């Protein structure tokens, strides 16, 4: 099981989850007929969280754009190295951080800072 965490930093272990950030452009189908190519897409800011004890890098995902916030959760799998209470604690921490990310990023987009 220790190899499972080989790419985790000390901070990841302290937090109880690993987070990966990414950005990409999505097609804006509402504006696809626009004459302005700048209207054909919009930027998406995504954070993917992997709470400790779950395998899979995107157990909790939050994608934020001018279109709103998309949330998804994957069941992943339990690698079995912690008890249920510790699992819930790490999952809850990751959910709270996902919520903070979504709120902060949404505000930045609304203010025109992203």
JSON list of C-alpha atoms in Angstrom, two decimals:
[
{"chain": "A", "resi": 1, "resn": "UNK", "atom": "CA", "xyz": [0.00, 0.00, 0.00]},
{"chain": "A", "resi": 2, "resn": "UNK", "atom": "CA", "xyz": [2.89, 2.39, 0.64]},
{"chain": "A", "resi": 3, "resn": "UNK", "atom": "CA", "xyz": [3.71, 2.52, -3.11]},
{"chain": "A", "resi": 4, "resn": "UNK", "atom": "CA", "xyz": [0.24, 3.91, -3.63]},
{"chain": "A", "resi": 5, "resn": "UNK", "atom": "CA", "xyz": [1.26, 7.18, -1.96]},
{"chain": "A", "resi": 6, "resn": "UNK", "atom": "CA", "xyz": [4.72, 7.45, -3.57]},
{"chain": "A", "resi": 7, "resn": "UNK", "atom": "CA", "xyz": [3.82, 10.64, -5.48]},
{"chain": "A", "resi": 8, "resn": "UNK", "atom": "CA", "xyz": [2.17, 12.30, -2.47]},
{"chain": "A", "resi": 9, "resn": "UNK", "atom": "CA", "xyz": [3.96, 15.20, -0.80]},
{"chain": "A", "resi": 10, "resn": "UNK", "atom": "CA", "xyz": [4.25, 15.62, 2.94]},
{"chain": "A", "resi": 11, "resn": "UNK", "atom": "CA", "xyz": [1.58, 18.33, 2.70]},
{"chain": "A", "resi": 12, "resn": "UNK", "atom": "CA", "xyz": [-0.77, 15.95, 0.85]},
{"chain": "A", "resi": 13, "resn": "UNK", "atom": "CA", "xyz": [-0.45, 13.50, 3.74]},
{"chain": "A", "resi": 14, "resn": "UNK", "atom": "CA", "xyz": [-1.04, 16.22, 6.32]},
{"chain": "A", "resi": 15, "resn": "UNK", "atom": "CA", "xyz": [-4.13, 17.49, 4.49]},
{"chain": "A", "resi": 16, "resn": "UNK", "atom": "CA", "xyz": [-5.47, 13.99, 3.91]},
{"chain": "A", "resi": 17, "resn": "UNK", "atom": "CA", "xyz": [-5.98, 14.48, 0.18]},
{"chain": "A", "resi": 18, "resn": "UNK", "atom": "CA", "xyz": [-4.10, 15.21, -3.02]},
{"chain": "A", "resi": 19, "resn": "UNK", "atom": "CA", "xyz": [-5.36, 17.90, -5.38]},
{"chain": "A", "resi": 20, "resn": "UNK", "atom": "CA", "xyz": [-4.61, 18.45, -9.06]},
{"chain": "A", "resi": 21, "resn": "UNK", "atom": "CA", "xyz": [-5.50, 21.69, -10.84]},
{"chain": "A", "resi": 22, "resn": "UNK", "atom": "CA", "xyz": [-6.06, 22.08, -14.56]},
{"chain": "A", "resi": 23, "resn": "UNK", "atom": "CA", "xyz": [-7.46, 24.56, -17.07]},
{"chain": "A", "resi": 24, "resn": "UNK", "atom": "CA", "xyz": [-9.00, 23.90, -20.45]},
{"chain": "A", "resi": 25, "resn": "UNK", "atom": "CA", "xyz": [-11.30, 25.50, -22.99]},
{"chain": "A", "resi": 26, "resn": "UNK", "atom": "CA", "xyz": [-14.83, 24.23, -23.54]},
{"chain": "A", "resi": 27, "resn": "UNK", "atom": "CA", "xyz": [-16.96, 24.81, -26.63]},
{"chain": "A", "resi": 28, "resn": "UNK", "atom": "CA", "xyz": [-19.78, 27.30, -26.09]},
{"chain": "A", "resi": 29, "resn": "UNK", "atom": "CA", "xyz": [-22.57, 25.76, -28.14]},
{"chain": "A", "resi": 30, "resn": "UNK", "atom": "CA", "xyz": [-24.89, 28.66, -27.28]},
{"chain": "A", "resi": 31, "resn": "UNK", "atom": "CA", "xyz": [-22.60, 31.02, -29.23]},
{"chain": "A", "resi": 32, "resn": "UNK", "atom": "CA", "xyz": [-21.26, 28.68, -31.89]},
{"chain": "A", "resi": 33, "resn": "UNK", "atom": "CA", "xyz": [-23.09, 30.61, -34.64]},
{"chain": "A", "resi": 34, "resn": "UNK", "atom": "CA", "xyz": [-21.45, 33.88, -33.65]},
{"chain": "A", "resi": 35, "resn": "UNK", "atom": "CA", "xyz": [-19.26, 35.61, -36.24]},
{"chain": "A", "resi": 36, "resn": "UNK", "atom": "CA", "xyz": [-16.69, 36.25, -33.52]},
{"chain": "A", "resi": 37, "resn": "UNK", "atom": "CA", "xyz": [-14.44, 33.19, -32.90]},
{"chain": "A", "resi": 38, "resn": "UNK", "atom": "CA", "xyz": [-13.76, 34.49, -29.38]},
{"chain": "A", "resi": 39, "resn": "UNK", "atom": "CA", "xyz": [-17.39, 33.62, -28.53]},
{"chain": "A", "resi": 40, "resn": "UNK", "atom": "CA", "xyz": [-17.01, 29.95, -29.50]},
{"chain": "A", "resi": 41, "resn": "UNK", "atom": "CA", "xyz": [-15.36, 28.82, -26.30]},
{"chain": "A", "resi": 42, "resn": "UNK", "atom": "CA", "xyz": [-14.84, 29.61, -22.65]},
{"chain": "A", "resi": 43, "resn": "UNK", "atom": "CA", "xyz": [-12.22, 28.81, -20.05]},
{"chain": "A", "resi": 44, "resn": "UNK", "atom": "CA", "xyz": [-12.82, 26.11, -17.42]},
{"chain": "A", "resi": 45, "resn": "UNK", "atom": "CA", "xyz": [-10.87, 25.86, -14.16]},
{"chain": "A", "resi": 46, "resn": "UNK", "atom": "CA", "xyz": [-10.89, 22.39, -12.62]},
{"chain": "A", "resi": 47, "resn": "UNK", "atom": "CA", "xyz": [-9.72, 20.91, -9.33]},
{"chain": "A", "resi": 48, "resn": "UNK", "atom": "CA", "xyz": [-9.63, 17.14, -8.82]},
{"chain": "A", "resi": 49, "resn": "UNK", "atom": "CA", "xyz": [-9.32, 15.74, -5.30]},
{"chain": "A", "resi": 50, "resn": "UNK", "atom": "CA", "xyz": [-8.18, 12.33, -4.18]},
{"chain": "A", "resi": 51, "resn": "UNK", "atom": "CA", "xyz": [-8.88, 11.77, -0.48]},
{"chain": "A", "resi": 52, "resn": "UNK", "atom": "CA", "xyz": [-6.48, 9.47, 1.32]},
{"chain": "A", "resi": 53, "resn": "UNK", "atom": "CA", "xyz": [-7.46, 5.77, 1.07]},
{"chain": "A", "resi": 54, "resn": "UNK", "atom": "CA", "xyz": [-9.19, 6.13, -2.32]},
{"chain": "A", "resi": 55, "resn": "UNK", "atom": "CA", "xyz": [-7.47, 5.03, -5.49]},
{"chain": "A", "resi": 56, "resn": "UNK", "atom": "CA", "xyz": [-8.14, 7.12, -8.55]},
{"chain": "A", "resi": 57, "resn": "UNK", "atom": "CA", "xyz": [-7.02, 10.71, -9.08]},
{"chain": "A", "resi": 58, "resn": "UNK", "atom": "CA", "xyz": [-10.42, 12.31, -9.50]},
{"chain": "A", "resi": 59, "resn": "UNK", "atom": "CA", "xyz": [-12.70, 11.10, -6.71]},
{"chain": "A", "resi": 60, "resn": "UNK", "atom": "CA", "xyz": [-14.10, 14.63, -6.25]},
{"chain": "A", "resi": 61, "resn": "UNK", "atom": "CA", "xyz": [-13.99, 17.06, -9.19]},
{"chain": "A", "resi": 62, "resn": "UNK", "atom": "CA", "xyz": [-15.12, 20.66, -9.43]},
{"chain": "A", "resi": 63, "resn": "UNK", "atom": "CA", "xyz": [-15.11, 22.54, -12.74]},
{"chain": "A", "resi": 64, "resn": "UNK", "atom": "CA", "xyz": [-15.84, 26.28, -12.65]},
{"chain": "A", "resi": 65, "resn": "UNK", "atom": "CA", "xyz": [-16.52, 28.53, -15.64]},
{"chain": "A", "resi": 66, "resn": "UNK", "atom": "CA", "xyz": [-18.66, 31.47, -16.69]},
{"chain": "A", "resi": 67, "resn": "UNK", "atom": "CA", "xyz": [-21.41, 28.87, -17.22]},
{"chain": "A", "resi": 68, "resn": "UNK", "atom": "CA", "xyz": [-21.41, 27.88, -13.54]},
{"chain": "A", "resi": 69, "resn": "UNK", "atom": "CA", "xyz": [-20.04, 25.11, -11.34]},
{"chain": "A", "resi": 70, "resn": "UNK", "atom": "CA", "xyz": [-20.04, 21.41, -12.23]},
{"chain": "A", "resi": 71, "resn": "UNK", "atom": "CA", "xyz": [-19.46, 18.88, -9.47]},
{"chain": "A", "resi": 72, "resn": "UNK", "atom": "CA", "xyz": [-18.81, 15.18, -9.87]},
{"chain": "A", "resi": 73, "resn": "UNK", "atom": "CA", "xyz": [-17.92, 12.36, -7.57]},
{"chain": "A", "resi": 74, "resn": "UNK", "atom": "CA", "xyz": [-16.51, 8.99, -8.47]},
{"chain": "A", "resi": 75, "resn": "UNK", "atom": "CA", "xyz": [-16.81, 6.02, -6.17]},
{"chain": "A", "resi": 76, "resn": "UNK", "atom": "CA", "xyz": [-13.15, 5.13, -6.70]},
{"chain": "A", "resi": 77, "resn": "UNK", "atom": "CA", "xyz": [-11.99, 2.31, -4.52]},
{"chain": "A", "resi": 78, "resn": "UNK", "atom": "CA", "xyz": [-10.91, 1.84, -0.96]},
{"chain": "A", "resi": 79, "resn": "UNK", "atom": "CA", "xyz": [-7.31, 0.69, -0.65]},
{"chain": "A", "resi": 80, "resn": "UNK", "atom": "CA", "xyz": [-8.01, -0.32, 2.96]},
{"chain": "A", "resi": 81, "resn": "UNK", "atom": "CA", "xyz": [-5.21, 1.31, 4.92]},
{"chain": "A", "resi": 82, "resn": "UNK", "atom": "CA", "xyz": [-7.39, 3.48, 7.22]},
{"chain": "A", "resi": 83, "resn": "UNK", "atom": "CA", "xyz": [-10.52, 2.88, 9.25]},
{"chain": "A", "resi": 84, "resn": "UNK", "atom": "CA", "xyz": [-13.92, 4.34, 8.37]},
{"chain": "A", "resi": 85, "resn": "UNK", "atom": "CA", "xyz": [-13.71, 7.37, 10.66]},
{"chain": "A", "resi": 86, "resn": "UNK", "atom": "CA", "xyz": [-10.38, 8.43, 9.15]},
{"chain": "A", "resi": 87, "resn": "UNK", "atom": "CA", "xyz": [-11.80, 7.89, 5.66]},
{"chain": "A", "resi": 88, "resn": "UNK", "atom": "CA", "xyz": [-14.75, 10.16, 6.43]},
{"chain": "A", "resi": 89, "resn": "UNK", "atom": "CA", "xyz": [-12.43, 12.82, 7.87]},
{"chain": "A", "resi": 90, "resn": "UNK", "atom": "CA", "xyz": [-10.24, 12.92, 4.77]},
{"chain": "A", "resi": 91, "resn": "UNK", "atom": "CA", "xyz": [-13.22, 12.88, 2.42]},
{"chain": "A", "resi": 92, "resn": "UNK", "atom": "CA", "xyz": [-14.88, 15.73, 4.34]},
{"chain": "A", "resi": 93, "resn": "UNK", "atom": "CA", "xyz": [-11.68, 17.80, 4.22]},
{"chain": "A", "resi": 94, "resn": "UNK", "atom": "CA", "xyz": [-11.43, 17.32, 0.47]},
{"chain": "A", "resi": 95, "resn": "UNK", "atom": "CA", "xyz": [-15.11, 18.28, 0.01]},
{"chain": "A", "resi": 96, "resn": "UNK", "atom": "CA", "xyz": [-14.63, 21.47, 2.04]},
{"chain": "A", "resi": 97, "resn": "UNK", "atom": "CA", "xyz": [-11.59, 22.43, -0.01]},
{"chain": "A", "resi": 98, "resn": "UNK", "atom": "CA", "xyz": [-13.49, 21.69, -3.25]},
{"chain": "A", "resi": 99, "resn": "UNK", "atom": "CA", "xyz": [-16.25, 24.02, -2.07]},
{"chain": "A", "resi": 100, "resn": "UNK", "atom": "CA", "xyz": [-13.73, 26.77, -1.25]},
{"chain": "A", "resi": 101, "resn": "UNK", "atom": "CA", "xyz": [-12.11, 26.36, -4.66]},
{"chain": "A", "resi": 102, "resn": "UNK", "atom": "CA", "xyz": [-15.49, 26.64, -6.43]},
{"chain": "A", "resi": 103, "resn": "UNK", "atom": "CA", "xyz": [-16.60, 29.72, -4.47]},
{"chain": "A", "resi": 104, "resn": "UNK", "atom": "CA", "xyz": [-13.27, 31.53, -4.86]},
{"chain": "A", "resi": 105, "resn": "UNK", "atom": "CA", "xyz": [-12.90, 30.73, -8.56]},
{"chain": "A", "resi": 106, "resn": "UNK", "atom": "CA", "xyz": [-16.50, 31.70, -9.33]},
{"chain": "A", "resi": 107, "resn": "UNK", "atom": "CA", "xyz": [-15.96, 35.07, -7.63]},
{"chain": "A", "resi": 108, "resn": "UNK", "atom": "CA", "xyz": [-12.74, 35.62, -9.62]},
{"chain": "A", "resi": 109, "resn": "UNK", "atom": "CA", "xyz": [-14.58, 34.90, -12.88]},
{"chain": "A", "resi": 110, "resn": "UNK", "atom": "CA", "xyz": [-17.46, 37.24, -11.95]},
{"chain": "A", "resi": 111, "resn": "UNK", "atom": "CA", "xyz": [-14.99, 40.02, -11.13]},
{"chain": "A", "resi": 112, "resn": "UNK", "atom": "CA", "xyz": [-13.21, 39.52, -14.45]},
{"chain": "A", "resi": 113, "resn": "UNK", "atom": "CA", "xyz": [-9.98, 38.34, -12.83]},
{"chain": "A", "resi": 114, "resn": "UNK", "atom": "CA", "xyz": [-10.02, 35.02, -14.68]}
]
